[in-house]
Amino acid sequence: MKPTTLVEFVRDTYQTDKFIPLHAPTFSGNEKAYVNETIASTFVSSVGKFVDEFEQKIEAYTGSAKAVATMNGTAALHAALYMAGVERGDLVITQALTFVATCNALYHMGAEPIFVDVSPVSLGLCPKAVDTYLGEYAELTEQGCVHKKTRQRIRAVVPMHTFGHPVELDELVAVCLKWQLVLVEDAAESLGSFYKGKHTGTLGDYSAISFNGNKVITTGGGGMVLCRTKEQGARTKHVTTTAKVPHPFEFYHDEPGFNYRMPNLNAALGCAQMEVLEAYLVKKRVLAEQYAVLFAGSEYSFVREPEYAQSNYWLNAIICPNKSSRDQLLEQTNAAGVMTRPIWQLMHRLPMFQNALRGDLTHSEFIEAHLVNIPSTPVEIVKK
Ligand SMILES: *Cc1c(COP(=O)(O)O)cnc(C)c1O
C-alpha cells in the first residue's frame, strides 16, 4: 500500500483539502453557552458551580469514588504521586514508552523512574516484565520494597494506557500487592476506555486524566485525579487547593499544598464536552474500524484494542514493516498536509533520564522504531 492511499483515504474521510491534524478539538454542543454563563456570573476562577458539576460528571461516568479537577494532567499526576506517598529518593516503576509528562511528574516529587518494558498487545506497561524486574532486582524488607543494588525504596508503579488502550490491570494489581507497591495509573489518554467493564483509572489507588486540547475531550487545559476512596478524595482536594483548613475568615494551611485548581471557566467547557463524549467515542470507533479495513492485508498493521478491553481509540496507530518505510510514510503524509507522527522517543534517551535504571526494553524499542499515529479526530460525516 502506498502512503498516497492513506492520504486519499484521510482526505476523503474528512472531506477537506486543508491541513488535517492528528486530533483537533470539536465544539458542537453547549460549550459557548456554559462558558458565557461563567463570564456573566463573574465566577470564572477557582470557585464556581461548574467545577463541582464537572467532578460529579466524571465520577458518574468512570465510577470513581471521588474525582478532583486540576489545571492540567501533569498537575493531576503530580498530586496523585504525592497522595500515593512517593517521597524524595524513591524509585517509581514506569514505562520508557510514554509522553514525558509521566516522568516529569515523578521527577518533581524527587523520585527517579525505573523503566520497564511494555506489552506488544497493549503498548502499555507489561505486568510480567514488572514482576521479572522486581524478582531480579528487588527485595521485600521492613521498609517495603527495596532495590537490591541502590537500596532505594521502590514505592509505586505507574502504567500509562497508551493511545487509550488499557494495560492488563488485574495482573498489575496482583504484582503491586505481591511487592507492596502503590498503583497510580496515568490515564491521561484513556477517558472512555474500559478494562473488563471498569473505567481505566479506577483500579489504581489514584490516577490522572488529561483534558488538554488534543485529548478525547478538552477543557482548554485541565486534568482530573481519580481517587479510590472518598477519604483519599477529600484529602486530594485539600492538598490541590492549598491545604487551607476551612474557616469563616482565618488563613490556616496544615501542609505544603498545591494550587492546582481547575478554573470554573475551563470546567464549564468540560461539562459541555462530557455531554458529547459518548457520541465522540462512537465516531472514533467507526473511524478505527474503517482504518482496520483499509490496512487489512497491507504491510501496515493497524493497532487494535486488546481483547480484554474497550479502547477510546484516542490516537489511531499503525505498525510499519521497518524504520525506512516508517520514515517514508511520515515524510509523504506530512508533505501532503496530512499530519502523522512517530511515537515519543523512549524516556531513557532524554538527557534528564538517561541514567535511570531500566530493564529489558525490546518491545518498547521495536514500537519506537515502527509506530506511526494517524489522524483521529471524530468525523462529523463519515462516508462509505
Ligand atoms: C497528555 C498527557 C499527560 C499530561 O497532560 P497535560 O494535561 O498535557 O499536562 C500525561 N501523560 C500522558 C501519557 C499524556 O498523554
mmCIF file of C-alpha atoms and ligand atoms in Angstrom:
data_model
loop_
_atom_site.group_PDB
_atom_site.id
_atom_site.type_symbol
_atom_site.label_atom_id
_atom_site.label_comp_id
_atom_site.label_asym_id
_atom_site.label_seq_id
_atom_site.Cartn_x
_atom_site.Cartn_y
_atom_site.Cartn_z
ATOM 1 C CA MET A 1 0.000 0.000 0.000
ATOM 2 C CA LYS A 2 1.349 3.447 -0.955
ATOM 3 C CA PRO A 3 1.414 6.355 1.522
ATOM 4 C CA THR A 4 -0.730 8.268 -1.009
ATOM 5 C CA THR A 5 -3.532 5.732 -0.459
ATOM 6 C CA LEU A 6 -3.617 6.777 3.224
ATOM 7 C CA VAL A 7 -3.588 10.457 2.227
ATOM 8 C CA GLU A 8 -6.523 9.890 -0.134
ATOM 9 C CA PHE A 9 -8.465 7.930 2.458
ATOM 10 C CA VAL A 10 -7.976 10.618 5.114
ATOM 11 C CA ARG A 11 -8.908 13.466 2.746
ATOM 12 C CA ASP A 12 -11.981 11.553 1.658
ATOM 13 C CA THR A 13 -12.955 10.856 5.266
ATOM 14 C CA TYR A 14 -12.617 14.431 6.490
ATOM 15 C CA GLN A 15 -13.833 15.952 3.215
ATOM 16 C CA THR A 16 -11.264 18.743 3.108
ATOM 17 C CA ASP A 17 -8.274 19.902 1.080
ATOM 18 C CA LYS A 18 -6.858 21.788 4.065
ATOM 19 C CA PHE A 19 -4.279 20.609 6.623
ATOM 20 C CA ILE A 20 -5.576 17.648 8.640
ATOM 21 C CA PRO A 21 -4.288 17.453 12.233
ATOM 22 C CA LEU A 22 -3.831 14.324 14.367
ATOM 23 C CA HIS A 23 -6.516 15.283 16.833
ATOM 24 C CA ALA A 24 -8.435 18.553 16.844
ATOM 25 C CA PRO A 25 -10.981 19.616 19.464
ATOM 26 C CA THR A 26 -14.587 19.935 18.300
ATOM 27 C CA PHE A 27 -17.237 22.086 19.981
ATOM 28 C CA SER A 28 -20.667 21.124 18.787
ATOM 29 C CA GLY A 29 -22.714 21.327 21.977
ATOM 30 C CA ASN A 30 -23.259 23.718 24.887
ATOM 31 C CA GLU A 31 -19.643 24.920 25.145
ATOM 32 C CA LYS A 32 -20.353 28.570 24.292
ATOM 33 C CA ALA A 33 -23.485 28.722 26.444
ATOM 34 C CA TYR A 34 -21.725 27.395 29.572
ATOM 35 C CA VAL A 35 -18.576 29.477 29.094
ATOM 36 C CA ASN A 36 -20.713 32.597 28.571
ATOM 37 C CA GLU A 37 -22.614 31.720 31.722
ATOM 38 C CA THR A 38 -19.396 31.765 33.796
ATOM 39 C CA ILE A 39 -18.424 35.148 32.331
ATOM 40 C CA ALA A 40 -21.870 36.593 33.069
ATOM 41 C CA SER A 41 -21.678 35.270 36.630
ATOM 42 C CA THR A 42 -18.079 36.611 37.114
ATOM 43 C CA PHE A 43 -17.181 33.243 38.674
ATOM 44 C CA VAL A 44 -14.502 32.421 36.121
ATOM 45 C CA SER A 45 -11.757 31.407 38.526
ATOM 46 C CA SER A 46 -11.244 28.817 41.244
ATOM 47 C CA VAL A 47 -14.759 28.946 42.674
ATOM 48 C CA GLY A 48 -17.929 28.096 40.777
ATOM 49 C CA LYS A 49 -20.612 25.535 40.151
ATOM 50 C CA PHE A 50 -19.105 24.036 37.002
ATOM 51 C CA VAL A 51 -16.066 22.667 38.854
ATOM 52 C CA ASP A 52 -18.297 20.625 41.194
ATOM 53 C CA GLU A 53 -20.554 19.625 38.324
ATOM 54 C CA PHE A 54 -17.638 18.521 36.168
ATOM 55 C CA GLU A 55 -16.176 16.431 39.004
ATOM 56 C CA GLN A 56 -19.573 14.801 39.565
ATOM 57 C CA LYS A 57 -19.973 14.031 35.866
ATOM 58 C CA ILE A 58 -16.565 12.358 35.777
ATOM 59 C CA GLU A 59 -17.372 10.382 38.949
ATOM 60 C CA ALA A 60 -20.664 9.185 37.469
ATOM 61 C CA TYR A 61 -19.071 8.268 34.147
ATOM 62 C CA THR A 62 -15.970 6.500 35.495
ATOM 63 C CA GLY A 63 -17.433 5.054 38.686
ATOM 64 C CA SER A 64 -14.642 6.686 40.694
ATOM 65 C CA ALA A 65 -15.329 7.375 44.403
ATOM 66 C CA LYS A 66 -14.016 10.934 44.048
ATOM 67 C CA ALA A 67 -12.687 12.976 41.148
ATOM 68 C CA VAL A 68 -10.653 16.117 41.814
ATOM 69 C CA ALA A 69 -10.307 18.649 38.990
ATOM 70 C CA THR A 70 -6.880 20.165 38.334
ATOM 71 C CA MET A 71 -5.364 22.703 35.935
ATOM 72 C CA ASN A 72 -3.785 20.052 33.705
ATOM 73 C CA GLY A 73 -2.996 16.357 33.513
ATOM 74 C CA THR A 74 0.601 16.742 34.663
ATOM 75 C CA ALA A 75 -0.604 18.525 37.814
ATOM 76 C CA ALA A 76 -3.119 15.702 38.374
ATOM 77 C CA LEU A 77 -0.318 13.154 38.103
ATOM 78 C CA HIS A 78 1.947 15.164 40.418
ATOM 79 C CA ALA A 79 -0.827 15.361 43.022
ATOM 80 C CA ALA A 80 -1.619 11.646 42.582
ATOM 81 C CA LEU A 81 2.020 10.691 43.227
ATOM 82 C CA TYR A 82 2.121 12.987 46.262
ATOM 83 C CA MET A 83 -1.021 11.329 47.599
ATOM 84 C CA ALA A 84 0.431 7.887 46.856
ATOM 85 C CA GLY A 85 3.217 8.676 49.313
ATOM 86 C CA VAL A 86 6.060 8.928 46.799
ATOM 87 C CA GLU A 87 8.948 10.679 48.526
ATOM 88 C CA ARG A 88 12.301 12.215 47.663
ATOM 89 C CA GLY A 89 14.771 9.470 46.735
ATOM 90 C CA ASP A 90 12.095 6.852 45.996
ATOM 91 C CA LEU A 91 12.076 4.756 42.842
ATOM 92 C CA VAL A 92 8.940 4.501 40.710
ATOM 93 C CA ILE A 93 8.427 1.858 38.028
ATOM 94 C CA THR A 94 7.036 3.145 34.756
ATOM 95 C CA GLN A 95 7.364 2.681 31.006
ATOM 96 C CA ALA A 96 10.063 4.233 28.792
ATOM 97 C CA LEU A 97 7.439 4.374 26.049
ATOM 98 C CA THR A 98 5.361 7.281 27.301
ATOM 99 C CA PHE A 99 4.849 11.008 26.966
ATOM 100 C CA VAL A 100 7.434 12.910 29.010
ATOM 101 C CA ALA A 101 4.820 14.244 31.474
ATOM 102 C CA THR A 102 4.666 10.856 33.234
ATOM 103 C CA CYS A 103 8.341 11.123 34.158
ATOM 104 C CA ASN A 104 8.334 14.862 34.774
ATOM 105 C CA ALA A 105 5.688 14.414 37.465
ATOM 106 C CA LEU A 106 7.696 11.838 39.371
ATOM 107 C CA TYR A 107 10.938 13.789 38.844
ATOM 108 C CA HIS A 108 9.360 16.788 40.553
ATOM 109 C CA MET A 109 8.447 14.573 43.521
ATOM 110 C CA GLY A 110 12.192 13.994 43.886
ATOM 111 C CA ALA A 111 11.721 10.395 42.763
ATOM 112 C CA GLU A 112 13.514 8.510 39.995
ATOM 113 C CA PRO A 113 12.000 6.281 37.316
ATOM 114 C CA ILE A 114 12.826 2.651 36.630
ATOM 115 C CA PHE A 115 11.948 1.883 33.014
ATOM 116 C CA VAL A 116 10.342 -1.483 32.356
ATOM 117 C CA ASP A 117 9.150 -2.856 29.024
ATOM 118 C CA VAL A 118 5.658 -2.554 27.549
ATOM 119 C CA SER A 119 3.417 -5.304 26.238
ATOM 120 C CA PRO A 120 3.246 -5.502 22.426
ATOM 121 C CA VAL A 121 -0.521 -6.041 22.781
ATOM 122 C CA SER A 122 -1.442 -3.036 24.955
ATOM 123 C CA LEU A 123 1.598 -0.809 24.194
ATOM 124 C CA GLY A 124 1.500 -0.129 27.954
ATOM 125 C CA LEU A 125 3.420 -1.400 30.980
ATOM 126 C CA CYS A 126 3.760 -5.204 30.946
ATOM 127 C CA PRO A 127 2.907 -6.856 34.317
ATOM 128 C CA LYS A 128 5.156 -9.839 33.575
ATOM 129 C CA ALA A 129 8.101 -7.560 32.800
ATOM 130 C CA VAL A 130 7.490 -5.658 36.071
ATOM 131 C CA ASP A 131 7.398 -8.899 38.076
ATOM 132 C CA THR A 132 10.524 -10.201 36.330
ATOM 133 C CA TYR A 133 12.405 -6.967 37.020
ATOM 134 C CA LEU A 134 11.390 -6.967 40.674
ATOM 135 C CA GLY A 135 12.243 -10.670 41.039
ATOM 136 C CA GLU A 136 15.752 -9.939 39.863
ATOM 137 C CA TYR A 137 16.464 -6.539 41.433
ATOM 138 C CA ALA A 138 14.143 -6.037 44.414
ATOM 139 C CA GLU A 139 13.505 -7.489 47.854
ATOM 140 C CA LEU A 140 10.792 -7.038 50.448
ATOM 141 C CA THR A 141 12.043 -5.606 53.743
ATOM 142 C CA GLU A 142 10.552 -3.943 56.847
ATOM 143 C CA GLN A 143 10.640 -0.707 54.812
ATOM 144 C CA GLY A 144 8.691 -2.292 51.978
ATOM 145 C CA CYS A 145 10.080 -2.986 48.528
ATOM 146 C CA VAL A 146 13.759 -2.060 48.194
ATOM 147 C CA HIS A 147 16.114 -2.058 45.207
ATOM 148 C CA LYS A 148 18.872 -4.566 45.966
ATOM 149 C CA LYS A 149 21.667 -2.516 44.384
ATOM 150 C CA THR A 150 20.819 1.108 45.219
ATOM 151 C CA ARG A 151 18.923 0.324 48.493
ATOM 152 C CA GLN A 152 16.321 2.923 47.465
ATOM 153 C CA ARG A 153 12.690 2.259 48.278
ATOM 154 C CA ILE A 154 10.527 1.306 45.299
ATOM 155 C CA ARG A 155 7.235 2.961 46.100
ATOM 156 C CA ALA A 156 4.874 2.898 43.144
ATOM 157 C CA VAL A 157 4.070 1.547 39.702
ATOM 158 C CA VAL A 158 2.791 3.980 37.067
ATOM 159 C CA PRO A 159 1.389 2.314 33.946
ATOM 160 C CA MET A 160 0.184 4.500 31.080
ATOM 161 C CA HIS A 161 -2.740 3.475 28.850
ATOM 162 C CA THR A 162 -1.044 4.301 25.559
ATOM 163 C CA PHE A 163 -3.334 5.992 22.988
ATOM 164 C CA GLY A 164 -6.284 4.838 25.116
ATOM 165 C CA HIS A 165 -5.546 1.098 25.038
ATOM 166 C CA PRO A 166 -5.858 -0.276 28.591
ATOM 167 C CA VAL A 167 -2.937 -2.193 30.116
ATOM 168 C CA GLU A 168 -3.505 -5.566 31.850
ATOM 169 C CA LEU A 169 -4.742 -4.080 35.113
ATOM 170 C CA ASP A 170 -5.735 -7.218 37.068
ATOM 171 C CA GLU A 171 -2.233 -8.595 36.590
ATOM 172 C CA LEU A 172 -0.628 -5.270 37.547
ATOM 173 C CA VAL A 173 -2.785 -5.009 40.668
ATOM 174 C CA ALA A 174 -1.582 -8.511 41.644
ATOM 175 C CA VAL A 175 2.090 -7.584 41.084
ATOM 176 C CA CYS A 176 1.620 -4.435 43.184
ATOM 177 C CA LEU A 177 0.056 -6.447 46.023
ATOM 178 C CA LYS A 178 2.841 -9.017 45.891
ATOM 179 C CA TRP A 179 5.575 -6.359 46.059
ATOM 180 C CA GLN A 180 3.758 -3.870 48.346
ATOM 181 C CA LEU A 181 3.644 -1.126 45.731
ATOM 182 C CA VAL A 182 1.059 1.589 45.152
ATOM 183 C CA LEU A 183 -0.609 1.605 41.727
ATOM 184 C CA VAL A 184 -1.001 5.047 40.134
ATOM 185 C CA GLU A 185 -2.490 4.974 36.641
ATOM 186 C CA ASP A 186 -1.526 7.571 34.066
ATOM 187 C CA ALA A 187 -4.939 7.563 32.410
ATOM 188 C CA ALA A 188 -4.266 10.906 30.694
ATOM 189 C CA GLU A 189 -5.131 9.449 27.283
ATOM 190 C CA SER A 190 -7.833 6.980 28.262
ATOM 191 C CA LEU A 191 -11.053 8.776 29.215
ATOM 192 C CA GLY A 192 -13.713 6.490 27.742
ATOM 193 C CA SER A 193 -11.511 3.363 27.840
ATOM 194 C CA PHE A 194 -12.661 0.389 29.865
ATOM 195 C CA TYR A 195 -10.788 -2.606 31.246
ATOM 196 C CA LYS A 196 -13.103 -5.619 31.653
ATOM 197 C CA GLY A 197 -16.011 -3.214 32.073
ATOM 198 C CA LYS A 198 -14.265 -0.955 34.585
ATOM 199 C CA HIS A 199 -13.135 2.504 33.591
ATOM 200 C CA THR A 200 -9.362 2.920 33.331
ATOM 201 C CA GLY A 201 -8.021 4.825 36.296
ATOM 202 C CA THR A 202 -10.374 3.187 38.789
ATOM 203 C CA LEU A 203 -8.286 0.115 39.616
ATOM 204 C CA GLY A 204 -5.267 2.001 40.904
ATOM 205 C CA ASP A 205 -5.172 3.862 44.207
ATOM 206 C CA TYR A 206 -5.002 7.094 42.256
ATOM 207 C CA SER A 207 -4.978 8.041 38.617
ATOM 208 C CA ALA A 208 -4.714 11.088 36.397
ATOM 209 C CA ILE A 209 -6.772 12.131 33.362
ATOM 210 C CA SER A 210 -5.887 14.983 30.986
ATOM 211 C CA PHE A 211 -8.224 17.379 29.178
ATOM 212 C CA ASN A 212 -5.535 19.034 27.087
ATOM 213 C CA GLY A 213 -6.637 20.327 23.682
ATOM 214 C CA ASN A 214 -5.533 17.191 21.832
ATOM 215 C CA LYS A 215 -7.204 14.650 24.136
ATOM 216 C CA VAL A 216 -10.587 12.911 23.592
ATOM 217 C CA ILE A 217 -12.410 15.864 25.164
ATOM 218 C CA THR A 218 -10.869 19.123 26.303
ATOM 219 C CA THR A 219 -11.240 21.910 28.850
ATOM 220 C CA GLY A 220 -8.573 24.003 27.104
ATOM 221 C CA GLY A 221 -6.131 22.819 29.728
ATOM 222 C CA GLY A 222 -7.216 20.586 32.553
ATOM 223 C CA GLY A 223 -6.878 17.352 34.435
ATOM 224 C CA MET A 224 -8.575 15.164 36.995
ATOM 225 C CA VAL A 225 -7.304 12.957 39.808
ATOM 226 C CA LEU A 226 -9.428 9.841 40.328
ATOM 227 C CA CYS A 227 -9.287 8.516 43.881
ATOM 228 C CA ARG A 228 -10.277 5.069 45.079
ATOM 229 C CA THR A 229 -11.995 6.153 48.289
ATOM 230 C CA LYS A 230 -13.946 9.219 49.402
ATOM 231 C CA GLU A 231 -11.377 9.850 52.163
ATOM 232 C CA GLN A 232 -8.463 9.832 49.720
ATOM 233 C CA GLY A 233 -10.550 12.109 47.511
ATOM 234 C CA ALA A 234 -11.201 14.605 50.294
ATOM 235 C CA ARG A 235 -7.506 14.816 51.113
ATOM 236 C CA THR A 236 -6.579 15.120 47.427
ATOM 237 C CA LYS A 237 -8.992 18.048 47.090
ATOM 238 C CA HIS A 238 -7.436 19.566 50.222
ATOM 239 C CA VAL A 239 -3.809 19.373 49.011
ATOM 240 C CA THR A 240 -4.630 20.538 45.468
ATOM 241 C CA THR A 241 -6.391 23.637 46.852
ATOM 242 C CA THR A 242 -3.520 24.993 49.004
ATOM 243 C CA ALA A 243 -4.363 22.772 52.002
ATOM 244 C CA LYS A 244 -6.450 25.520 53.568
ATOM 245 C CA VAL A 245 -8.363 24.490 56.656
ATOM 246 C CA PRO A 246 -11.969 25.724 56.302
ATOM 247 C CA HIS A 247 -12.702 28.769 58.473
ATOM 248 C CA PRO A 248 -15.019 31.771 58.043
ATOM 249 C CA PHE A 249 -12.058 34.190 57.791
ATOM 250 C CA GLU A 250 -8.731 32.810 59.059
ATOM 251 C CA PHE A 251 -5.970 31.649 56.716
ATOM 252 C CA TYR A 252 -4.523 28.455 58.098
ATOM 253 C CA HIS A 253 -2.885 25.779 55.937
ATOM 254 C CA ASP A 254 -1.909 22.483 57.538
ATOM 255 C CA GLU A 255 0.566 21.102 54.959
ATOM 256 C CA PRO A 256 2.516 22.255 51.902
ATOM 257 C CA GLY A 257 -0.276 22.335 49.341
ATOM 258 C CA PHE A 258 -0.520 22.815 45.590
ATOM 259 C CA ASN A 259 -2.554 25.419 43.791
ATOM 260 C CA TYR A 260 -3.665 23.021 41.116
ATOM 261 C CA ARG A 261 -7.331 24.075 40.922
ATOM 262 C CA MET A 262 -9.165 23.966 37.628
ATOM 263 C CA PRO A 263 -10.755 27.367 36.882
ATOM 264 C CA ASN A 264 -14.555 27.412 36.580
ATOM 265 C CA LEU A 265 -14.166 28.758 33.018
ATOM 266 C CA ASN A 266 -12.410 25.542 31.985
ATOM 267 C CA ALA A 267 -14.800 23.336 33.920
ATOM 268 C CA ALA A 268 -17.707 24.922 32.009
ATOM 269 C CA LEU A 269 -16.115 23.733 28.779
ATOM 270 C CA GLY A 270 -15.632 20.306 30.375
ATOM 271 C CA CYS A 271 -19.299 19.985 31.371
ATOM 272 C CA ALA A 272 -20.364 20.684 27.782
ATOM 273 C CA GLN A 273 -17.778 18.268 26.391
ATOM 274 C CA MET A 274 -18.972 15.499 28.735
ATOM 275 C CA GLU A 275 -22.390 15.783 27.087
ATOM 276 C CA VAL A 276 -20.899 14.827 23.714
ATOM 277 C CA LEU A 277 -18.303 12.295 24.922
ATOM 278 C CA GLU A 278 -20.407 9.206 24.136
ATOM 279 C CA ALA A 279 -21.108 10.452 20.612
ATOM 280 C CA TYR A 280 -17.390 11.164 20.052
ATOM 281 C CA LEU A 281 -16.469 7.677 21.234
ATOM 282 C CA VAL A 282 -18.909 6.082 18.799
ATOM 283 C CA LYS A 283 -17.479 8.144 15.928
ATOM 284 C CA LYS A 284 -13.933 7.268 16.935
ATOM 285 C CA ARG A 285 -14.767 3.544 16.905
ATOM 286 C CA VAL A 286 -16.284 3.873 13.435
ATOM 287 C CA LEU A 287 -13.125 5.596 12.199
ATOM 288 C CA ALA A 288 -10.887 2.945 13.800
ATOM 289 C CA GLU A 289 -12.968 0.236 12.135
ATOM 290 C CA GLN A 290 -12.536 1.923 8.751
ATOM 291 C CA TYR A 291 -8.782 2.187 9.250
ATOM 292 C CA ALA A 292 -8.691 -1.510 10.180
ATOM 293 C CA VAL A 293 -10.394 -2.357 6.881
ATOM 294 C CA LEU A 294 -8.106 -0.004 4.933
ATOM 295 C CA PHE A 295 -4.924 -1.568 6.326
ATOM 296 C CA ALA A 296 -6.121 -5.197 6.304
ATOM 297 C CA GLY A 297 -3.852 -7.255 4.081
ATOM 298 C CA SER A 298 -1.347 -4.369 3.654
ATOM 299 C CA GLU A 299 2.217 -4.259 5.004
ATOM 300 C CA TYR A 300 0.993 -1.914 7.758
ATOM 301 C CA SER A 301 -0.585 -3.419 10.832
ATOM 302 C CA PHE A 302 -3.367 -1.374 12.449
ATOM 303 C CA VAL A 303 -3.201 -1.302 16.272
ATOM 304 C CA ARG A 304 -6.431 -2.799 17.695
ATOM 305 C CA GLU A 305 -7.692 -2.630 21.270
ATOM 306 C CA PRO A 306 -6.616 -5.594 23.454
ATOM 307 C CA GLU A 307 -9.334 -8.284 23.510
ATOM 308 C CA TYR A 308 -9.976 -7.782 27.254
ATOM 309 C CA ALA A 309 -10.689 -4.082 26.812
ATOM 310 C CA GLN A 310 -12.738 -1.388 25.161
ATOM 311 C CA SER A 311 -10.472 1.400 23.974
ATOM 312 C CA ASN A 312 -11.422 5.011 23.267
ATOM 313 C CA TYR A 313 -9.115 4.842 20.204
ATOM 314 C CA TRP A 314 -7.796 8.252 21.167
ATOM 315 C CA LEU A 315 -4.965 8.147 18.644
ATOM 316 C CA ASN A 316 -5.073 5.572 15.882
ATOM 317 C CA ALA A 317 -1.755 3.928 15.143
ATOM 318 C CA ILE A 318 -0.137 1.595 12.663
ATOM 319 C CA ILE A 319 2.998 -0.514 12.848
ATOM 320 C CA CYS A 320 5.206 -0.170 9.745
ATOM 321 C CA PRO A 321 7.238 -3.126 8.445
ATOM 322 C CA ASN A 322 10.543 -1.326 9.066
ATOM 323 C CA LYS A 323 12.059 2.012 10.027
ATOM 324 C CA SER A 324 12.689 3.205 6.487
ATOM 325 C CA SER A 325 9.066 2.579 5.475
ATOM 326 C CA ARG A 326 8.037 4.416 8.645
ATOM 327 C CA ASP A 327 10.175 7.424 7.686
ATOM 328 C CA GLN A 328 8.856 7.353 4.131
ATOM 329 C CA LEU A 329 5.259 7.320 5.365
ATOM 330 C CA LEU A 330 5.939 10.217 7.764
ATOM 331 C CA GLU A 331 7.593 12.294 5.043
ATOM 332 C CA GLN A 332 4.985 11.740 2.344
ATOM 333 C CA THR A 333 1.892 12.205 4.504
ATOM 334 C CA ASN A 334 3.173 15.325 6.272
ATOM 335 C CA ALA A 335 4.292 16.826 2.949
ATOM 336 C CA ALA A 336 0.738 16.233 1.691
ATOM 337 C CA GLY A 337 -0.765 18.153 4.626
ATOM 338 C CA VAL A 338 -1.956 15.067 6.481
ATOM 339 C CA MET A 339 -0.453 15.082 9.942
ATOM 340 C CA THR A 340 1.162 11.843 11.102
ATOM 341 C CA ARG A 341 3.683 11.449 13.904
ATOM 342 C CA PRO A 342 6.138 8.877 15.200
ATOM 343 C CA ILE A 343 5.682 7.763 18.798
ATOM 344 C CA TRP A 344 7.678 9.594 21.509
ATOM 345 C CA GLN A 345 11.386 8.844 21.779
ATOM 346 C CA LEU A 346 11.948 6.493 24.692
ATOM 347 C CA MET A 347 12.412 8.300 28.002
ATOM 348 C CA HIS A 348 15.911 6.963 28.683
ATOM 349 C CA ARG A 349 17.129 8.721 25.519
ATOM 350 C CA LEU A 350 16.274 12.121 27.039
ATOM 351 C CA PRO A 351 19.163 13.826 28.887
ATOM 352 C CA MET A 352 17.400 14.041 32.258
ATOM 353 C CA PHE A 353 16.513 10.338 32.350
ATOM 354 C CA GLN A 354 19.489 8.780 30.559
ATOM 355 C CA ASN A 355 20.998 7.384 33.754
ATOM 356 C CA ALA A 356 17.734 5.937 35.060
ATOM 357 C CA LEU A 357 17.584 2.272 35.997
ATOM 358 C CA ARG A 358 15.971 0.083 33.369
ATOM 359 C CA GLY A 359 15.132 -3.459 32.444
ATOM 360 C CA ASP A 360 14.995 -5.073 29.034
ATOM 361 C CA LEU A 361 13.158 -2.733 26.606
ATOM 362 C CA THR A 362 12.873 -4.915 23.489
ATOM 363 C CA HIS A 363 9.190 -4.242 22.783
ATOM 364 C CA SER A 364 9.491 -0.513 23.589
ATOM 365 C CA GLU A 365 12.370 -0.177 21.128
ATOM 366 C CA PHE A 366 10.506 -2.062 18.416
ATOM 367 C CA ILE A 367 7.401 0.125 18.781
ATOM 368 C CA GLU A 368 9.535 3.278 18.907
ATOM 369 C CA ALA A 369 11.051 2.425 15.507
ATOM 370 C CA HIS A 370 7.875 1.212 13.768
ATOM 371 C CA LEU A 371 4.799 3.051 15.038
ATOM 372 C CA VAL A 372 3.062 5.973 13.329
ATOM 373 C CA ASN A 373 0.000 7.844 14.601
ATOM 374 C CA ILE A 374 -2.583 8.811 12.014
ATOM 375 C CA PRO A 375 -5.442 11.382 12.054
ATOM 376 C CA SER A 376 -8.018 10.518 14.733
ATOM 377 C CA THR A 377 -10.411 13.437 15.213
ATOM 378 C CA PRO A 378 -14.006 12.170 15.416
ATOM 379 C CA VAL A 379 -15.502 12.674 11.962
ATOM 380 C CA GLU A 380 -18.792 14.546 11.600
ATOM 381 C CA ILE A 381 -19.825 12.958 8.341
ATOM 382 C CA VAL A 382 -18.279 9.539 7.925
ATOM 383 C CA LYS A 383 -18.614 8.379 4.360
ATOM 384 C CA LYS A 384 -18.834 4.851 2.949
HETATM 385 C C1 LIG B 1 -1.391 14.389 27.850
HETATM 386 C C2 LIG B 1 -0.624 13.526 28.748
HETATM 387 C C3 LIG B 1 -0.247 13.906 30.053
HETATM 388 C C4 LIG B 1 -0.378 15.266 30.632
HETATM 389 O O1 LIG B 1 -1.389 16.020 30.334
HETATM 390 P P1 LIG B 1 -1.363 17.608 30.309
HETATM 391 O O2 LIG B 1 -2.786 17.937 30.549
HETATM 392 O O3 LIG B 1 -0.879 17.998 28.951
HETATM 393 O O4 LIG B 1 -0.472 18.094 31.399
HETATM 394 C C5 LIG B 1 0.373 12.987 30.867
HETATM 395 N N1 LIG B 1 0.661 11.763 30.447
HETATM 396 C C6 LIG B 1 0.351 11.373 29.203
HETATM 397 C C7 LIG B 1 0.690 9.989 28.798
HETATM 398 C C8 LIG B 1 -0.280 12.220 28.309
HETATM 399 O O5 LIG B 1 -0.553 11.806 27.066
#
